[in-house]
PDB file of C-alpha atoms and ligand atoms in Angstrom:
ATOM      1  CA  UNK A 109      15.638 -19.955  42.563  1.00  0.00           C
ATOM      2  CA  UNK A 110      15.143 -16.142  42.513  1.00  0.00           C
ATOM      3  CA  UNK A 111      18.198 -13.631  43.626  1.00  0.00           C
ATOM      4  CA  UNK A 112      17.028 -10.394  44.868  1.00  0.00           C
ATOM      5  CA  UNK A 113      19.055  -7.820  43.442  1.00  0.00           C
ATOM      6  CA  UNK A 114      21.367  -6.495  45.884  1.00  0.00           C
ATOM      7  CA  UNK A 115      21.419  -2.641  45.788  1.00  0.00           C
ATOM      8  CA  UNK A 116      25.371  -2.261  47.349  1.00  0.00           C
ATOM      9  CA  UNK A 117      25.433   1.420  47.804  1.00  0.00           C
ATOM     10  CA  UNK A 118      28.447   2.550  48.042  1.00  0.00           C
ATOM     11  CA  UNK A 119      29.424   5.174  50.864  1.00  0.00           C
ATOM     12  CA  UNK A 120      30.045   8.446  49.013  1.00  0.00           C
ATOM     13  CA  UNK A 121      33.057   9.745  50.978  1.00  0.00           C
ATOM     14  CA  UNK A 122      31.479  13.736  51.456  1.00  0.00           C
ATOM     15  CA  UNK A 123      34.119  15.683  51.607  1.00  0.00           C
ATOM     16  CA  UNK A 124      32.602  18.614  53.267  1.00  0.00           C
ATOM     17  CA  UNK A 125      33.790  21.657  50.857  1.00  0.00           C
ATOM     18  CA  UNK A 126      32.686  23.933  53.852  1.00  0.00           C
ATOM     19  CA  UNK A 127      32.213  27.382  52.648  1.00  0.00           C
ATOM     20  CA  UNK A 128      32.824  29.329  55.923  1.00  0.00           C
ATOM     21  CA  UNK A 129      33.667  32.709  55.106  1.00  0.00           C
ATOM     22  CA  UNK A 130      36.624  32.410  57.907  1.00  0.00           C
ATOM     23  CA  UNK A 131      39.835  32.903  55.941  1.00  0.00           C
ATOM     24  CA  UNK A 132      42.301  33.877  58.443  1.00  0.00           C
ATOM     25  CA  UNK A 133      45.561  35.309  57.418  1.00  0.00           C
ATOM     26  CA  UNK A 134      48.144  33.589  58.704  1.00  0.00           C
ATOM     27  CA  UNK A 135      50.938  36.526  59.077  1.00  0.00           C
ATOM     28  CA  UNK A 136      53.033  35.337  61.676  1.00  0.00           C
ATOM     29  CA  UNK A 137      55.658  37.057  62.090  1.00  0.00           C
ATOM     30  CA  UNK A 138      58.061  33.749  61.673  1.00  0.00           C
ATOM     31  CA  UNK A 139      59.179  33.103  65.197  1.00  0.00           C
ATOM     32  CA  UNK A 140      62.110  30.891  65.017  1.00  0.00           C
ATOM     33  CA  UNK A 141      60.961  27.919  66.807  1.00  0.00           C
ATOM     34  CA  UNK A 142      63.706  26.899  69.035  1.00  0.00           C
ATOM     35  CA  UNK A 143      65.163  23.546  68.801  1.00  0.00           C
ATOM     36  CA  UNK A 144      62.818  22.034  71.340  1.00  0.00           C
ATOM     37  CA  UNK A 145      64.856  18.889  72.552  1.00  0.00           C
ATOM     38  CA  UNK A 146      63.486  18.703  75.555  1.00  0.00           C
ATOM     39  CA  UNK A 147      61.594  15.048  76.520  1.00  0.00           C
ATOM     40  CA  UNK A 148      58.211  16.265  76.418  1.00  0.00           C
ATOM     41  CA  UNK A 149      57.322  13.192  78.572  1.00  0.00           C
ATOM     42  CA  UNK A 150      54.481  15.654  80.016  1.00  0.00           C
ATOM     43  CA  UNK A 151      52.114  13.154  81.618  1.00  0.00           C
ATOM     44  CA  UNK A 152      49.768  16.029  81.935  1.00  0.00           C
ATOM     45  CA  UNK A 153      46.859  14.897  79.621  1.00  0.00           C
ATOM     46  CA  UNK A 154      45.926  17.765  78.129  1.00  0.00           C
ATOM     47  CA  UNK A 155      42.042  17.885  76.111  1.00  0.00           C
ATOM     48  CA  UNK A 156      41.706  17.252  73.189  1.00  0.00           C
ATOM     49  CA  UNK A 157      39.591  20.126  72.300  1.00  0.00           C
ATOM     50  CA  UNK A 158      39.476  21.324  68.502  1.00  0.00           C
ATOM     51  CA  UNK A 159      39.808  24.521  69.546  1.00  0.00           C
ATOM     52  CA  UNK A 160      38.731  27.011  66.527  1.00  0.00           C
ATOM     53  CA  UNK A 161      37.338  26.357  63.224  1.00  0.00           C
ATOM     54  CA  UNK A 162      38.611  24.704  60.214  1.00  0.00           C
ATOM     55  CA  UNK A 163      40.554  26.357  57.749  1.00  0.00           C
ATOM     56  CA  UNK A 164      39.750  25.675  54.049  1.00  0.00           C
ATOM     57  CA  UNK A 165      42.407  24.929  51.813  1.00  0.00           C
ATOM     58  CA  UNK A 166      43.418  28.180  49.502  1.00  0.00           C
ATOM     59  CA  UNK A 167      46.018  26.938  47.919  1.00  0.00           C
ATOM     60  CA  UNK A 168      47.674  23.620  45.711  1.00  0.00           C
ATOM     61  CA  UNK A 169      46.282  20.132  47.670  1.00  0.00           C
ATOM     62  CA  UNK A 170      49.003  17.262  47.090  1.00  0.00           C
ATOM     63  CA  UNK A 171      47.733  14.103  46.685  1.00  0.00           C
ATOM     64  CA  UNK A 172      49.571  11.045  48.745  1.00  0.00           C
ATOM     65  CA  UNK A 173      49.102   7.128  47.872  1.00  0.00           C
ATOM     66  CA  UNK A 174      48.312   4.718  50.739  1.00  0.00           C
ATOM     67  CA  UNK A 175      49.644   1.497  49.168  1.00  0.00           C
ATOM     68  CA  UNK A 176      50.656  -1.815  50.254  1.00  0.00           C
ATOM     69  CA  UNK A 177      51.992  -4.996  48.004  1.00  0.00           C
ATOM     70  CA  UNK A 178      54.623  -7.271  47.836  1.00  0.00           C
ATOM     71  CA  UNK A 179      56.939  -4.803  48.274  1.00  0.00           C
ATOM     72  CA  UNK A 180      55.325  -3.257  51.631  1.00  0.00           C
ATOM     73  CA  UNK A 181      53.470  -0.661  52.806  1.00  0.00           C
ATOM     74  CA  UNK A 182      54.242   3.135  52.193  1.00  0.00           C
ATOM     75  CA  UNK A 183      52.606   6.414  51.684  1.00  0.00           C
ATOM     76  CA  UNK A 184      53.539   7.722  47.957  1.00  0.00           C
ATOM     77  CA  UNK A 185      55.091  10.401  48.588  1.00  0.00           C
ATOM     78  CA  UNK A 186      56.015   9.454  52.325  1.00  0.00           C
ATOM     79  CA  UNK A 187      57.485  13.195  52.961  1.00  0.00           C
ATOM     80  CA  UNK A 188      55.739  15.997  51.577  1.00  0.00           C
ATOM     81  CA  UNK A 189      56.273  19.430  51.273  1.00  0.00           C
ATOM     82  CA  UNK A 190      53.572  21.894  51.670  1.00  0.00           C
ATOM     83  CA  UNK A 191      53.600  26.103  51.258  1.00  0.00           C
ATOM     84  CA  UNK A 192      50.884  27.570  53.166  1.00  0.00           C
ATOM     85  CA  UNK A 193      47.494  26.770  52.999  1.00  0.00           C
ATOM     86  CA  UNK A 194      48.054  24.091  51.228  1.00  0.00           C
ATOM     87  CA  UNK A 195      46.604  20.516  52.115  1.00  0.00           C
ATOM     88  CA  UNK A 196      47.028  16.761  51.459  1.00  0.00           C
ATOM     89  CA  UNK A 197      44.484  14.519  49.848  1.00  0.00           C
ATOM     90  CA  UNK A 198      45.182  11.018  51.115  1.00  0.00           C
ATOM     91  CA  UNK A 199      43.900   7.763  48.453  1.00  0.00           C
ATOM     92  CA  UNK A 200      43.675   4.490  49.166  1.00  0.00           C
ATOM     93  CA  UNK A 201      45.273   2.574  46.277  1.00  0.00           C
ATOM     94  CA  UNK A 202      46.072  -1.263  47.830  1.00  0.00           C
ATOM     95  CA  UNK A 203      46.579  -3.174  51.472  1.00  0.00           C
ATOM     96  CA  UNK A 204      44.061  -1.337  53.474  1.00  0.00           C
ATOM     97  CA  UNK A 205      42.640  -0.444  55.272  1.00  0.00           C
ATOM     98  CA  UNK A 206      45.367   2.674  56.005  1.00  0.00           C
ATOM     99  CA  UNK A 207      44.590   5.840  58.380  1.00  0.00           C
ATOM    100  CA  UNK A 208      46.543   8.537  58.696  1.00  0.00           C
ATOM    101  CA  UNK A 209      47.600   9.014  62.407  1.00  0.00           C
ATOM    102  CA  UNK A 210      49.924  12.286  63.860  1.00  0.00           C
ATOM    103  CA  UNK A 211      51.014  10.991  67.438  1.00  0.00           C
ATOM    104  CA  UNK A 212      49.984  13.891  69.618  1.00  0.00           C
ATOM    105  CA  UNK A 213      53.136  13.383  71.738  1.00  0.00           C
ATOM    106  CA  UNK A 214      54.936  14.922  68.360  1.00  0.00           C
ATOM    107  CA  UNK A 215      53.042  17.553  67.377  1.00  0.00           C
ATOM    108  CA  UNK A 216      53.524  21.289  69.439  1.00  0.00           C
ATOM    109  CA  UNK A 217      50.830  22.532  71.900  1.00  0.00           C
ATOM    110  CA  UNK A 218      50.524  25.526  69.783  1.00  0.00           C
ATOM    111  CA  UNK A 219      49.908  23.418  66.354  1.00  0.00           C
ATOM    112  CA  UNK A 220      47.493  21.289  67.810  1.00  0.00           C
ATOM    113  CA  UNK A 221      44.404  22.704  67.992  1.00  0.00           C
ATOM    114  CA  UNK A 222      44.318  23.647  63.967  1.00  0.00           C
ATOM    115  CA  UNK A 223      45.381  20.682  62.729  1.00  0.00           C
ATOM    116  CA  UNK A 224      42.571  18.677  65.059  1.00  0.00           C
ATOM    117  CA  UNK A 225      40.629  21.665  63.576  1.00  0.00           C
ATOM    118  CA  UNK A 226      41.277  20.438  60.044  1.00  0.00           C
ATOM    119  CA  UNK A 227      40.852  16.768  60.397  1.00  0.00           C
ATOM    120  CA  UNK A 228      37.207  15.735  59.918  1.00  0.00           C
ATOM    121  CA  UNK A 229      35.506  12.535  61.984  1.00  0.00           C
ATOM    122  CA  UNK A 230      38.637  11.571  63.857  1.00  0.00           C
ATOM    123  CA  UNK A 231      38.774   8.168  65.141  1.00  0.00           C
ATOM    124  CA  UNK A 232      40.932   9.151  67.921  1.00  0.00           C
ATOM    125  CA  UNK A 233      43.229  11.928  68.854  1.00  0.00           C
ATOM    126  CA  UNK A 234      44.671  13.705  65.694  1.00  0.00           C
ATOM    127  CA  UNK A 235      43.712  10.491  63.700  1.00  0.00           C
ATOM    128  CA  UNK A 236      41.802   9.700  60.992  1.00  0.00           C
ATOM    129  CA  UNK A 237      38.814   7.467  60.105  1.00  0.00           C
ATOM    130  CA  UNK A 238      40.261   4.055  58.213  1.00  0.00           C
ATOM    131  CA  UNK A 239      40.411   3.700  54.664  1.00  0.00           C
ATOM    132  CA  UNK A 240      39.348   0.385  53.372  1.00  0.00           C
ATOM    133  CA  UNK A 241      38.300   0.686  49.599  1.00  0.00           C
ATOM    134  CA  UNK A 242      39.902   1.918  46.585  1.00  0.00           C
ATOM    135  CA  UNK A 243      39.586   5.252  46.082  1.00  0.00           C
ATOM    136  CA  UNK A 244      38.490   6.052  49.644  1.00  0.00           C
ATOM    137  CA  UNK A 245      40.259   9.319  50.761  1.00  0.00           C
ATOM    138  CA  UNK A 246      40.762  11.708  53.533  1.00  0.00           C
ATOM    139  CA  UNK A 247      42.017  15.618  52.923  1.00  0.00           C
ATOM    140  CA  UNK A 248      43.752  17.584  55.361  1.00  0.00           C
ATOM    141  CA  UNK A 249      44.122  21.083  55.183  1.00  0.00           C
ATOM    142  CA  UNK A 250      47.313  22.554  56.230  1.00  0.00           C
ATOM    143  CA  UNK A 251      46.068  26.027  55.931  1.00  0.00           C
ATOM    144  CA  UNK A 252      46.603  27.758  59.306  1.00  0.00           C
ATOM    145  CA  UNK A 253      49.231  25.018  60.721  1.00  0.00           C
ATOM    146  CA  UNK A 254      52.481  26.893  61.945  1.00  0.00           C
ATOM    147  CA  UNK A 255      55.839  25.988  59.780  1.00  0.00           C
ATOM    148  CA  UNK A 256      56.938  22.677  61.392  1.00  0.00           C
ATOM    149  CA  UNK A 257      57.519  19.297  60.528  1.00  0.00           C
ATOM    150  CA  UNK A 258      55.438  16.882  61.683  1.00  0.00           C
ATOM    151  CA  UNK A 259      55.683  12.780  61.631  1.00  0.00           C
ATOM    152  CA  UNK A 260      52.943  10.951  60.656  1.00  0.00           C
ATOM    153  CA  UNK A 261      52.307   7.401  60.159  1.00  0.00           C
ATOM    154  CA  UNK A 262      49.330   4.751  59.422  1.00  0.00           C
ATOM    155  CA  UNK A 263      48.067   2.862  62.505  1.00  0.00           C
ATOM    156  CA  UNK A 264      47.776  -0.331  61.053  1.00  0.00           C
ATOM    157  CA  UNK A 265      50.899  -0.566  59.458  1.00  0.00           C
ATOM    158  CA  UNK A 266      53.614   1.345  61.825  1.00  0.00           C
ATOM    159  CA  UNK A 267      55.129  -1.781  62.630  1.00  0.00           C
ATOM    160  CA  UNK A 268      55.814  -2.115  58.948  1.00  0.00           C
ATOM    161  CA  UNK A 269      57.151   1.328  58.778  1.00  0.00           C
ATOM    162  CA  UNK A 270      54.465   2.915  57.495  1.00  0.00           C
ATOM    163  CA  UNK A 271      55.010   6.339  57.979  1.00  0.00           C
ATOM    164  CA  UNK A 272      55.900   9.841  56.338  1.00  0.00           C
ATOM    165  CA  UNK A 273      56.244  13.736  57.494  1.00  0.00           C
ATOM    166  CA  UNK A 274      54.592  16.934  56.504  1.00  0.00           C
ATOM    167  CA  UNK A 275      56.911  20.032  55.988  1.00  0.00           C
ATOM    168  CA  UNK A 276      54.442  23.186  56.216  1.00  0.00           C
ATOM    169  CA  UNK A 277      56.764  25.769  55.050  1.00  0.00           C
TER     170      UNK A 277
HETATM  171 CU1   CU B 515      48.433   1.334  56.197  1.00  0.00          CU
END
């Protein structure tokens, strides 16, 4: 009996080190975002147009654990601080597969369009492809994305309280 040797290729993940020449300087003159506790029940579905182009990374990218064992499943760190233009490289280590998912409902009308900017092949609005093998990872630049904290969480694996925030500072 003869075995054909199996060639498994495995997917190189490409992270696309884009070399646009677009740095934008982000000098906002910090507006005080005011306590927004209003219900934004808004059942105006607004587009999900990436509006702008993605900003590189310039500065320090964080790297975050996707992990799941006995002891369940959790992003390590699950809240993250980040100065600007810095981003977040997301590994699978164990239980995927893991995405990384921002619920649009949570995330401003103004931050939106960069961050959708920033994440590459998005499986669905402001959410990432899944991450199934070891070592698989995702980066997200931060760079451009107004101060704010923003929720995120891994689709498969909310109901486990999978979950974790980004503070862009
Ligand atoms: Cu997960």
């Amino acid at each position: 009996m003869r075995f054909l040797g199996l060639l498994v290729v495995s997917s190189a993940v490409v992270l696309g080190a884009c070399g646009g020449g677009g740095e934008k300087k982000a000098d906002s003159a910090a507006t005080p975002a005011p306590a927004a506790t209003d219900t934004a029940t808004a059942a105006t579905a607004a587009p999900a147009a990436p509006a702008g182009p993605a900003a590189a990374i310039t500065g320090t990218t964080i790297e975050v654990k996707m992990v799941g064992d006995e002891k369940g499943y959790r992003f390590e760190p699950a809240d993250i601080k980040l100065k600007a233009g810095d981003g977040i490289k997301f590994v699978m280590v164990t239980g995927g597969p893991h995405n990384i998912a921002f619920d649009p409902a949570t995330i401003p009308a103004d931050v939106k369009p960069q961050l959708s900017a920033n994440m590459p092949n998005q499986q669905g609005e402001l959410s990432s492809p899944l991450l199934t093998n070891p070592n698989d990872n995702y980066i997200i630049s931060f760079a451009n994305v107004k101060p704010g904290t923003y929720p995120f969480h891994c689709t498969p694996h909310l109901a486990m309280g999978m979950k974790g925030t980004v503070t862009v500072q």
